Coordinates of C-alpha atoms in Angstrom, one line a residue:
Chain Z
X385 CA 118.0 88.7 126.5
X386 CA 117.6 92.1 124.8
X387 CA 115.1 92.0 121.8
X388 CA 115.5 95.7 121.0
X389 CA 118.4 97.9 121.8
X390 CA 118.1 101.7 121.3
X391 CA 121.6 103.2 121.2
X392 CA 122.3 107.0 121.5
X393 CA 119.1 107.7 119.4
X394 CA 119.0 111.4 118.6
X395 CA 116.5 113.2 116.3
X396 CA 116.4 116.8 115.6
X397 CA 113.6 118.7 114.0
X398 CA 115.2 122.1 112.9
X399 CA 116.5 123.5 116.2
X400 CA 114.3 121.2 118.4
X401 CA 116.0 118.2 120.0
X402 CA 112.9 115.9 120.0
X403 CA 115.0 112.8 121.1
X404 CA 118.3 113.3 122.6
X405 CA 120.9 110.6 123.0
X406 CA 118.4 108.0 124.3
X407 CA 119.7 104.6 125.1
X408 CA 117.9 101.6 126.6
X409 CA 117.2 97.9 126.0
X410 CA 114.0 96.1 126.0
X411 CA 114.1 92.5 127.1
X412 CA 112.2 89.7 125.4
X413 CA 108.9 89.0 127.0
X414 CA 108.6 92.1 129.2
X415 CA 106.0 94.9 129.2
X416 CA 108.0 98.1 128.9
X417 CA 106.4 101.4 129.7
X418 CA 107.5 104.7 128.1
X419 CA 106.2 107.7 130.0
X420 CA 106.8 111.4 130.2
X421 CA 105.0 114.8 129.9
X422 CA 103.4 115.9 126.6
X423 CA 106.1 116.6 124.1
X424 CA 108.8 114.5 125.7
X425 CA 109.5 112.7 122.5
X426 CA 107.8 109.4 123.2
X427 CA 105.9 109.2 119.8
X428 CA 109.0 110.4 118.0
X429 CA 110.8 107.5 119.5
X430 CA 108.2 105.0 118.2
X431 CA 108.5 106.7 114.8
X432 CA 112.3 106.2 114.9
X433 CA 111.9 102.5 115.9
X434 CA 109.3 101.7 113.2
X435 CA 111.4 103.6 110.5
X436 CA 109.0 106.3 109.8
X437 CA 111.4 109.0 110.9
X438 CA 115.2 108.6 110.3
X439 CA 117.4 109.2 113.2
X440 CA 119.8 112.2 113.1
X441 CA 122.2 109.9 114.8
X442 CA 122.2 106.7 116.8
X443 CA 121.5 103.0 116.2
X444 CA 118.7 100.5 116.6
X445 CA 119.4 96.8 117.0
X446 CA 116.6 94.3 116.9
X447 CA 117.2 90.7 117.5
X448 CA 121.0 91.3 117.1
X449 CA 120.5 93.0 113.7
X450 CA 120.9 96.6 112.8
X451 CA 117.6 98.1 111.7
X452 CA 118.5 101.7 111.7
X453 CA 118.3 102.4 108.1
X454 CA 115.5 99.9 107.1
X455 CA 112.2 101.1 105.5
X456 CA 109.0 100.9 107.5
X457 CA 107.7 97.9 105.6
X458 CA 111.0 96.0 106.1
X459 CA 110.9 96.6 109.9
X460 CA 107.2 95.5 109.9
X461 CA 108.2 92.3 108.1
X462 CA 110.9 91.7 110.8
X463 CA 108.0 91.6 113.4
X464 CA 107.5 95.0 114.8
X465 CA 103.9 96.3 114.9
X466 CA 102.4 99.3 116.4
X467 CA 99.2 101.2 117.0
X468 CA 98.7 105.0 117.0
X469 CA 97.7 107.6 119.5
X470 CA 95.1 108.9 117.1
X471 CA 93.7 105.7 115.7
X472 CA 94.7 105.1 112.0
X473 CA 92.5 102.4 110.7
X474 CA 91.5 102.1 107.0
X475 CA 88.1 103.5 107.5
X476 CA 86.5 102.4 104.2
X477 CA 87.8 98.8 104.6
X478 CA 85.7 96.3 106.7
X479 CA 87.1 95.2 110.1
X480 CA 88.1 91.9 108.5
X481 CA 89.8 93.6 105.6
X482 CA 91.8 95.8 108.0
X483 CA 93.2 92.7 109.7
X484 CA 93.7 90.9 106.3
X485 CA 95.7 93.7 105.0
X486 CA 98.5 93.2 107.6
X487 CA 98.5 89.5 107.0
X488 CA 99.5 90.5 103.3
X489 CA 103.1 90.0 104.5
X490 CA 102.6 86.5 105.4
X491 CA 100.6 85.3 102.3
X492 CA 102.8 84.1 99.6
X493 CA 100.7 84.1 96.6
X494 CA 101.6 86.4 93.9
X495 CA 99.9 89.1 91.9
X496 CA 98.7 86.5 89.3
X497 CA 97.9 83.4 91.3
X498 CA 95.7 85.6 93.5
X499 CA 93.5 86.6 90.5
X500 CA 93.4 83.2 88.9
X501 CA 92.7 81.6 92.2
X502 CA 95.2 78.7 92.2
X503 CA 94.5 76.0 94.8
X504 CA 97.5 77.1 96.8
X505 CA 96.4 80.7 96.8
X506 CA 92.9 79.8 97.8
X507 CA 94.0 77.6 100.7
X508 CA 96.3 80.5 101.8
X509 CA 93.4 82.9 101.6
X510 CA 91.1 80.6 103.6
X511 CA 93.6 80.2 106.2
X512 CA 94.3 83.9 106.4
X513 CA 90.5 84.7 106.8
X514 CA 90.3 82.0 109.5
X515 CA 93.1 83.6 111.4
X516 CA 91.7 87.0 111.0
X517 CA 88.4 85.9 112.3
X518 CA 90.1 84.4 115.3
X519 CA 91.7 87.7 116.0
X520 CA 88.5 89.6 115.7
X521 CA 86.9 87.1 118.0
X522 CA 89.5 87.7 120.5
X523 CA 88.8 91.4 120.5
X524 CA 85.0 90.7 120.5
X525 CA 84.5 92.1 117.0
X526 CA 83.8 89.1 115.0
X527 CA 80.1 89.6 114.7
X528 CA 80.8 92.9 112.9
X529 CA 83.6 91.6 110.7
X530 CA 82.1 93.0 107.5
X531 CA 81.3 96.5 108.7
X532 CA 83.5 99.3 107.6
X533 CA 85.9 100.4 110.3
X534 CA 84.8 104.0 110.4
X535 CA 81.4 103.1 111.8
X536 CA 82.9 101.5 114.9
X537 CA 82.9 103.2 118.2
X538 CA 86.1 104.7 119.6
X539 CA 86.8 101.8 121.9
X540 CA 86.0 99.1 119.3
X541 CA 88.4 101.0 116.8
X542 CA 91.1 100.8 119.4
X543 CA 90.6 97.1 119.8
X544 CA 90.5 96.6 116.0
X545 CA 93.8 98.4 115.7
X546 CA 95.5 96.1 118.1
X547 CA 93.9 93.1 116.3
X548 CA 95.3 94.5 113.0
X549 CA 98.8 94.9 114.7
X550 CA 98.6 91.3 116.0
X551 CA 97.8 90.1 112.5
X552 CA 101.4 91.1 111.5
X553 CA 102.4 88.2 113.9
X554 CA 104.9 90.5 115.6
X555 CA 107.4 89.7 118.3
X556 CA 107.5 93.4 119.4
X557 CA 104.3 95.4 119.7
X558 CA 104.4 99.0 120.2
X559 CA 101.2 100.6 121.7
X560 CA 100.8 104.3 121.6
X561 CA 98.5 105.5 124.5
X562 CA 96.3 102.4 124.2
X563 CA 94.0 103.6 127.0
X564 CA 93.4 107.1 125.6
X565 CA 89.8 108.1 125.9
X566 CA 88.8 105.0 127.9
X567 CA 87.0 105.1 131.2
X568 CA 88.3 103.5 134.4
X569 CA 86.5 100.2 133.8
X570 CA 87.8 99.9 130.3
X571 CA 91.3 100.6 131.4
X572 CA 91.1 97.8 133.8
X573 CA 90.0 95.4 131.1
X574 CA 92.7 96.7 128.8
X575 CA 95.4 96.0 131.3
X576 CA 94.3 92.4 131.5
X577 CA 93.9 92.2 127.7
X578 CA 97.6 93.4 127.2
X579 CA 98.8 90.8 129.7
X580 CA 96.8 88.2 127.9
X581 CA 98.0 88.8 124.4
X582 CA 101.6 89.1 125.7
X583 CA 101.3 85.6 127.3
X584 CA 99.3 84.1 124.4
X585 CA 101.5 85.4 121.5
X586 CA 104.8 85.4 123.3
X587 CA 105.0 89.1 122.7
X588 CA 107.2 91.9 124.0
X589 CA 105.3 95.0 124.6
X590 CA 106.3 98.6 124.7
X591 CA 103.7 101.1 125.6
X592 CA 103.4 104.8 125.8
X593 CA 100.9 105.6 128.6
X594 CA 99.8 108.6 130.6
X595 CA 97.6 106.8 133.0
X596 CA 100.1 106.3 135.9
X597 CA 98.2 103.6 137.9
X598 CA 98.0 101.5 134.8
X599 CA 101.6 101.8 133.9
X600 CA 102.7 101.0 137.5
X601 CA 100.5 97.9 137.6
X602 CA 101.3 96.6 134.1
X603 CA 104.8 97.4 133.4
X604 CA 107.8 95.3 134.3
X605 CA 110.2 98.4 133.7
X606 CA 109.7 101.9 132.9
X607 CA 111.7 104.5 131.0
X608 CA 110.8 108.2 131.6
X609 CA 111.4 110.8 129.0
X610 CA 111.5 114.6 129.5
X611 CA 112.4 117.1 126.8
X612 CA 113.7 114.3 124.6
X613 CA 116.1 112.9 127.3
X614 CA 115.9 109.8 129.2
X615 CA 115.8 110.8 132.9
X616 CA 115.0 107.5 134.6
X617 CA 114.9 103.9 133.8
X618 CA 113.9 100.9 136.0
X619 CA 111.2 99.1 137.9
X620 CA 108.1 101.0 138.5
X621 CA 108.6 101.4 142.2
X622 CA 112.0 102.8 141.9
X623 CA 111.1 105.3 139.0
X624 CA 108.1 106.4 141.0
X625 CA 110.4 107.7 143.7
X626 CA 113.0 109.1 141.5
X627 CA 113.6 112.7 142.2
X628 CA 114.2 113.7 138.6
X629 CA 110.9 112.1 137.6
X630 CA 109.0 113.8 140.4
X631 CA 110.5 117.1 139.3
X632 CA 109.6 116.5 135.6
X633 CA 105.9 115.8 136.4
X634 CA 105.4 118.2 139.4
X635 CA 108.0 120.9 138.8
X636 CA 110.8 121.9 141.1
X637 CA 110.0 122.1 144.7
Chain Q
X316 CA 62.5 106.6 67.6
X317 CA 62.2 103.2 66.4
X318 CA 63.5 100.1 68.3
X319 CA 66.6 99.5 66.1
X320 CA 67.7 103.1 66.5
X321 CA 67.2 102.9 70.3
X322 CA 69.1 99.6 70.5
X323 CA 72.0 101.1 68.5
X324 CA 72.1 104.1 70.9
X325 CA 72.5 101.7 73.7
X326 CA 75.1 99.5 72.1
X327 CA 77.1 102.4 70.9
X328 CA 76.6 104.1 74.2
X329 CA 77.9 101.1 76.0
X330 CA 80.9 100.7 73.6
X331 CA 81.8 104.4 74.0
X332 CA 81.0 104.6 77.6
X333 CA 82.8 101.4 78.4
X334 CA 86.0 102.7 76.8
X335 CA 85.6 106.0 78.7
X336 CA 85.2 104.1 81.8
X337 CA 88.3 101.9 81.5
X338 CA 90.3 105.0 80.3
X339 CA 89.1 107.1 83.2
X340 CA 89.9 104.3 85.6
X341 CA 93.6 104.8 84.7
X342 CA 93.2 108.3 86.0
X343 CA 91.3 107.2 89.1
X344 CA 93.8 104.4 90.1
X345 CA 96.7 106.8 90.2
X346 CA 94.7 109.6 91.8
X347 CA 93.4 107.3 94.5
X348 CA 97.0 106.3 95.5
X349 CA 98.9 109.4 94.9
X350 CA 96.2 112.1 94.9
X351 CA 97.4 113.5 91.5
X352 CA 96.0 113.6 88.0
X353 CA 98.6 111.8 85.7
X354 CA 98.5 113.9 82.6
X355 CA 100.8 111.5 80.9
X356 CA 97.9 108.9 80.7
X357 CA 96.5 110.2 77.6
X358 CA 99.7 109.9 75.9
X359 CA 100.0 106.2 77.1
X360 CA 96.6 105.6 75.7
X361 CA 97.8 106.9 72.4
X362 CA 101.0 104.7 72.6
X363 CA 98.8 101.7 73.4
X364 CA 97.1 102.2 70.0
X365 CA 100.3 102.4 68.1
X366 CA 101.8 99.5 70.0
X367 CA 98.8 97.3 69.1
X368 CA 98.8 98.5 65.4
X369 CA 102.5 97.6 65.2
X370 CA 102.1 94.2 66.9
X371 CA 99.5 93.3 64.4
X372 CA 102.2 93.5 61.7
X373 CA 100.7 96.4 59.9
X374 CA 102.8 98.8 57.9
X375 CA 103.8 102.1 59.3
X376 CA 103.0 105.4 57.6
X377 CA 105.2 107.4 55.1
X378 CA 106.6 109.7 57.5
X379 CA 108.7 109.4 60.7
X380 CA 111.7 107.3 61.4
X381 CA 109.9 103.9 60.9
X382 CA 108.4 104.9 57.6
X383 CA 107.1 102.0 55.5
X384 CA 108.5 99.5 58.0
X385 CA 106.7 96.9 59.8
X386 CA 107.4 94.3 62.4
X387 CA 108.9 91.0 60.9
X388 CA 105.9 89.3 62.5
X389 CA 102.2 89.9 63.0
X390 CA 100.1 88.8 65.9
X391 CA 96.4 87.8 66.1
X392 CA 94.2 90.6 67.5
X393 CA 93.8 89.3 70.9
X394 CA 97.5 88.7 71.5
X395 CA 98.3 92.2 69.9
X396 CA 95.7 93.9 72.2
X397 CA 97.4 92.2 75.2
X398 CA 100.9 92.9 74.1
X399 CA 100.1 96.5 73.3
X400 CA 98.5 96.9 76.8
X401 CA 101.5 95.3 78.5
X402 CA 103.9 97.6 76.6
X403 CA 101.7 100.6 77.4
X404 CA 101.8 99.5 81.2
X405 CA 105.5 99.4 81.1
X406 CA 105.7 102.9 79.6
X407 CA 103.4 104.0 82.5
X408 CA 105.9 102.4 85.0
X409 CA 108.8 104.3 83.4
X410 CA 106.7 107.5 83.7
X411 CA 106.4 106.8 87.4
X412 CA 110.1 106.2 87.8
X413 CA 111.0 109.4 85.8
X414 CA 108.3 111.9 86.4
X415 CA 106.8 111.0 89.7
X416 CA 109.1 109.1 92.1
X417 CA 112.0 111.6 92.2
X418 CA 109.6 114.4 93.1
X419 CA 107.7 112.1 95.6
X420 CA 110.9 111.2 97.3
X421 CA 111.7 114.9 97.8
X422 CA 108.4 115.6 99.3
X423 CA 107.5 117.9 96.4
X424 CA 104.2 119.7 96.1
X425 CA 101.7 117.5 94.2
X426 CA 101.2 120.4 91.7
X427 CA 104.8 119.9 90.6
X428 CA 104.1 116.2 89.7
X429 CA 101.1 117.3 87.7
X430 CA 103.4 119.6 85.7
X431 CA 106.0 116.9 85.3
X432 CA 103.3 114.5 84.0
X433 CA 102.3 117.1 81.5
X434 CA 105.9 117.4 80.4
X435 CA 106.1 113.7 79.9
X436 CA 102.9 113.7 77.9
X437 CA 104.4 116.2 75.5
X438 CA 107.6 114.3 75.2
X439 CA 105.8 111.1 74.4
X440 CA 103.5 112.7 71.8
X441 CA 106.7 114.1 70.1
X442 CA 108.4 110.8 70.3
X443 CA 105.4 109.2 68.6
X444 CA 105.4 111.8 65.8
X445 CA 109.2 111.2 65.4
X446 CA 108.7 107.5 65.1
X447 CA 105.4 107.1 63.4
X448 CA 104.8 110.4 61.6
X449 CA 101.9 112.7 62.1
X450 CA 99.4 111.0 59.7
X451 CA 96.4 109.1 60.7
X452 CA 96.4 105.3 60.9
X453 CA 93.6 102.9 60.2
X454 CA 93.5 99.5 61.8
X455 CA 93.5 96.6 59.4
X456 CA 90.3 94.4 59.5
X457 CA 90.7 92.5 62.7
X458 CA 87.4 90.7 62.4
X459 CA 88.7 88.2 60.0
X460 CA 85.7 86.4 58.4
X461 CA 83.2 87.8 60.8
X462 CA 80.5 90.0 59.2
X463 CA 80.8 93.9 59.8
X464 CA 77.5 94.0 61.6
X465 CA 75.1 91.4 63.2
X466 CA 71.4 91.3 63.8
X467 CA 70.5 90.4 67.3
X468 CA 66.8 90.6 66.7
X469 CA 64.6 88.8 64.2
X470 CA 64.3 89.5 60.6
X471 CA 61.0 91.2 61.2
X472 CA 62.3 93.5 64.0
X473 CA 66.0 93.9 63.3
X474 CA 68.4 94.9 66.0
X475 CA 71.5 95.6 64.1
X476 CA 74.9 96.5 65.7
X477 CA 78.3 96.9 64.3
X478 CA 80.4 93.9 65.3
X479 CA 83.4 96.3 66.2
X480 CA 81.1 98.2 68.7
X481 CA 80.0 94.8 70.3
X482 CA 83.6 93.8 70.5
X483 CA 84.6 97.1 72.1
X484 CA 81.7 96.9 74.6
X485 CA 82.5 93.3 75.4
X486 CA 86.2 93.9 76.0
X487 CA 85.5 96.9 78.2
X488 CA 83.0 95.0 80.3
X489 CA 85.5 92.1 80.8
X490 CA 88.2 94.6 81.8
X491 CA 85.9 96.3 84.3
X492 CA 84.8 93.0 85.7
X493 CA 88.4 91.8 86.1
X494 CA 89.5 95.0 87.7
X495 CA 86.6 95.0 90.1
X496 CA 87.4 91.6 91.3
X497 CA 91.1 92.3 91.4
X498 CA 90.6 95.4 93.6
X499 CA 87.8 94.0 95.8
X500 CA 88.7 90.4 96.4
X501 CA 92.4 89.8 96.1
X502 CA 95.1 90.5 98.6
X503 CA 97.0 92.8 96.5
X504 CA 93.7 94.7 95.9
X505 CA 93.1 95.1 99.5
X506 CA 96.7 96.4 99.9
X507 CA 96.0 98.8 97.2
X508 CA 92.9 100.1 98.8
X509 CA 94.9 100.3 102.2
X510 CA 97.7 102.3 100.5
X511 CA 95.0 104.6 98.9
X512 CA 93.6 105.4 102.3
X513 CA 96.8 105.9 104.3
X514 CA 100.1 105.0 102.8
X515 CA 102.0 105.4 106.0
X516 CA 100.0 103.1 108.1
X517 CA 100.1 100.6 105.1
X518 CA 103.8 100.6 105.2
X519 CA 103.8 100.0 108.9
X520 CA 101.9 96.9 108.3
X521 CA 104.5 95.6 106.1
X522 CA 103.3 96.8 102.7
X523 CA 105.9 98.0 100.3
X524 CA 104.1 101.0 99.1
X525 CA 106.7 101.9 96.3
X526 CA 106.0 98.5 94.8
X527 CA 102.3 99.0 94.9
X528 CA 102.6 102.5 93.3
X529 CA 104.5 100.8 90.5
X530 CA 101.8 98.3 90.2
X531 CA 99.1 100.9 90.1
X532 CA 100.9 102.8 87.2
X533 CA 101.3 99.4 85.4
X534 CA 97.5 98.7 85.7
X535 CA 96.7 102.2 84.7
X536 CA 98.9 102.1 81.6
X537 CA 97.5 98.6 80.9
X538 CA 93.9 99.7 80.8
X539 CA 94.9 103.0 79.1
X540 CA 96.6 101.1 76.3
X541 CA 93.5 98.8 75.9
X542 CA 91.3 101.9 75.7
X543 CA 93.6 103.5 73.1
X544 CA 93.4 100.2 70.9
X545 CA 89.6 100.0 71.2
X546 CA 89.0 103.7 70.2
X547 CA 91.7 103.3 67.4
X548 CA 89.6 100.2 66.2
X549 CA 86.5 102.3 66.2
X550 CA 87.6 105.6 64.6
X551 CA 91.2 104.9 63.6
X552 CA 94.3 106.5 65.2
X553 CA 94.0 110.2 64.3
X554 CA 97.7 111.0 64.9
X555 CA 100.1 111.5 67.8
X556 CA 97.6 113.9 69.4
X557 CA 95.0 111.1 69.3
X558 CA 94.8 111.0 73.1
X559 CA 94.8 114.7 74.0
X560 CA 91.1 115.3 73.2
X561 CA 90.2 111.9 74.7
X562 CA 92.2 112.8 77.7
X563 CA 89.9 115.8 78.3
X564 CA 86.9 113.5 78.0
X565 CA 88.4 111.1 80.4
X566 CA 88.8 113.9 83.0
X567 CA 85.3 115.0 82.6
X568 CA 84.2 111.3 83.2
X569 CA 86.2 111.2 86.6
X570 CA 84.9 114.4 87.7
X571 CA 81.4 113.6 86.6
X572 CA 81.6 110.2 88.6
X573 CA 83.4 111.6 91.5
X574 CA 87.1 112.0 91.8
X575 CA 88.8 109.0 93.1
X576 CA 85.8 106.8 93.0
X577 CA 86.0 103.5 90.9
X578 CA 82.3 102.9 90.5
X579 CA 82.0 106.6 89.9
X580 CA 84.4 106.4 86.9
X581 CA 82.3 103.5 85.5
X582 CA 79.0 105.3 85.9
X583 CA 80.5 108.6 84.5
X584 CA 81.9 106.7 81.6
X585 CA 78.5 105.2 80.7
X586 CA 76.5 108.3 81.4
X587 CA 78.6 110.4 79.0
X588 CA 78.9 107.6 76.4
X589 CA 75.2 107.2 76.3
X590 CA 74.6 110.9 76.3
X591 CA 76.9 111.5 73.4
X592 CA 75.1 108.7 71.3
X593 CA 71.8 110.3 72.0
X594 CA 72.9 113.1 69.6
X595 CA 71.2 112.5 66.3
X596 CA 73.7 111.7 63.4
X597 CA 73.0 114.9 61.6
X598 CA 74.2 116.9 64.6
X599 CA 77.2 114.8 65.4
X600 CA 79.3 118.0 65.9
X601 CA 77.5 118.6 69.1
X602 CA 78.6 115.5 70.7
X603 CA 81.4 116.9 72.8
X604 CA 79.0 119.7 73.8
X605 CA 76.7 117.2 75.3
X606 CA 79.5 115.6 77.2
X607 CA 80.6 118.8 78.8
X608 CA 77.0 120.2 79.3
X609 CA 76.3 116.9 81.3
X610 CA 79.4 117.5 83.4
X611 CA 78.4 121.3 83.9
X612 CA 74.8 120.3 85.1
X613 CA 76.1 117.5 87.4
X614 CA 78.5 119.8 89.0
X615 CA 76.0 122.4 89.7
X616 CA 73.7 119.9 91.6
X617 CA 76.4 117.7 93.0
X618 CA 79.8 119.3 93.1
X619 CA 81.4 116.1 94.4
X620 CA 80.3 114.1 91.3
X621 CA 77.7 111.4 91.1
X622 CA 79.2 108.9 93.4
X623 CA 81.8 111.1 95.0
X624 CA 82.0 111.4 98.8
X625 CA 82.2 114.8 100.4
X626 CA 85.5 115.0 102.1
X627 CA 85.3 114.2 105.7
X628 CA 88.0 115.9 107.5
X629 CA 89.6 113.9 110.4
X630 CA 90.4 115.9 113.4

């Protein structure tokens, strides 16, 4: 079943066609890779899906519902979470607070009951904290829950960003170059971790990734973008031998 | 300097400083979310004082559209203070809708929002003059049967303070405490801090940033209105331009404390408040000079303000 359908997505920036008539579907439960050379339009596509950038034309369908014109916070509420290529944590907030911020959506207590501390609000707050700590535990950061995020190492910040995205309780998780800046060992661990969260939370994952072995090993299907156009789509082995893909990466022979 | 005089300097300093602090926090809240100074804040401050005055059921002046009128009811002071603050908060929300949001949506330069907020300030001041006239207003005695001053010491070593000053200091401290708890320990407070750091990322985590901007303006107007009432209680409402001079003082408070820093605004307010009250009564005309001299000296030594952070540029 298709969870997300991208239909004829096009985005122009002035004279540049950043994304050009791209269509594909992401099926529920799969790990879907988005690869392509630098400037191919991968991050722009993420920005289109999350509502940060409005499309020039084209449609987005998520769980059989058009989400093309929704605002970012509405799309997030529907269960699409993402991380960033250049990590964007709230540096002055603690690790725990970073995670709690995205649980904001799922806590019901209003502006006033939160201040007064009604029993319902307090119960909700306790539960949110407990869940947040569990997520931090999972990414092995629970011992530093009260440390501001900016003092974390690069790898820790990446994991915290994933924990924060998971706190949104998403069904679709978009990871923008999750392995950037990691060594081979960390990349292997990350591969296992992505599988683990997919299974544990019943997620569908779309990831942008440059590290080819990781993509081939991890992804069920792969889409290849080049100059904003979709040039190949399919299982890793098929994509790997596609002549258009080889040309895009290695140049014409 | 004897003990009583010293004590009075501290009480008056805390009262003045507390009001400066909550007033300046109105600037700080908006600045930390939108990165701009909202010049309409001083006009909302003025309005707050007029609103509370009206809600107390007091008679309006002899000029202006509402001359000699009064509301058909009069509220007790705590309710009038709260009502005035809520109305001031709603005006601040209108200011956001009219002067800020349209520009924000078009991605305008922040400088333009600064100018449009200045325009709104001028408009509000003129509306006040049109409605209430240009004359000064004096608040009725809101203390009821309470004495005008209290002795907190013993008859032998008197520590006398004006009741109004104690009230002002008390209300300011309560507001500061509530705001601190609200911003640091509630979900909405966390969301506010997240939006202040990175509104785009906050929106991707499901936070409705437009709603939080409105809330911020409401809070800013609310505390601005309370500050207006408190200053009005202390020195009276000097006229529609009441807030303008105070607005300048508020700006020096946030710059002294560190732009965008909440503890900074509080510290800046208290430092300037106590500094001003150290000026002996016979040289009272130099009060403002002291405030701005303090600002000048601090900026020489710490250009980022007392608690301001030096900007760390992310690469």
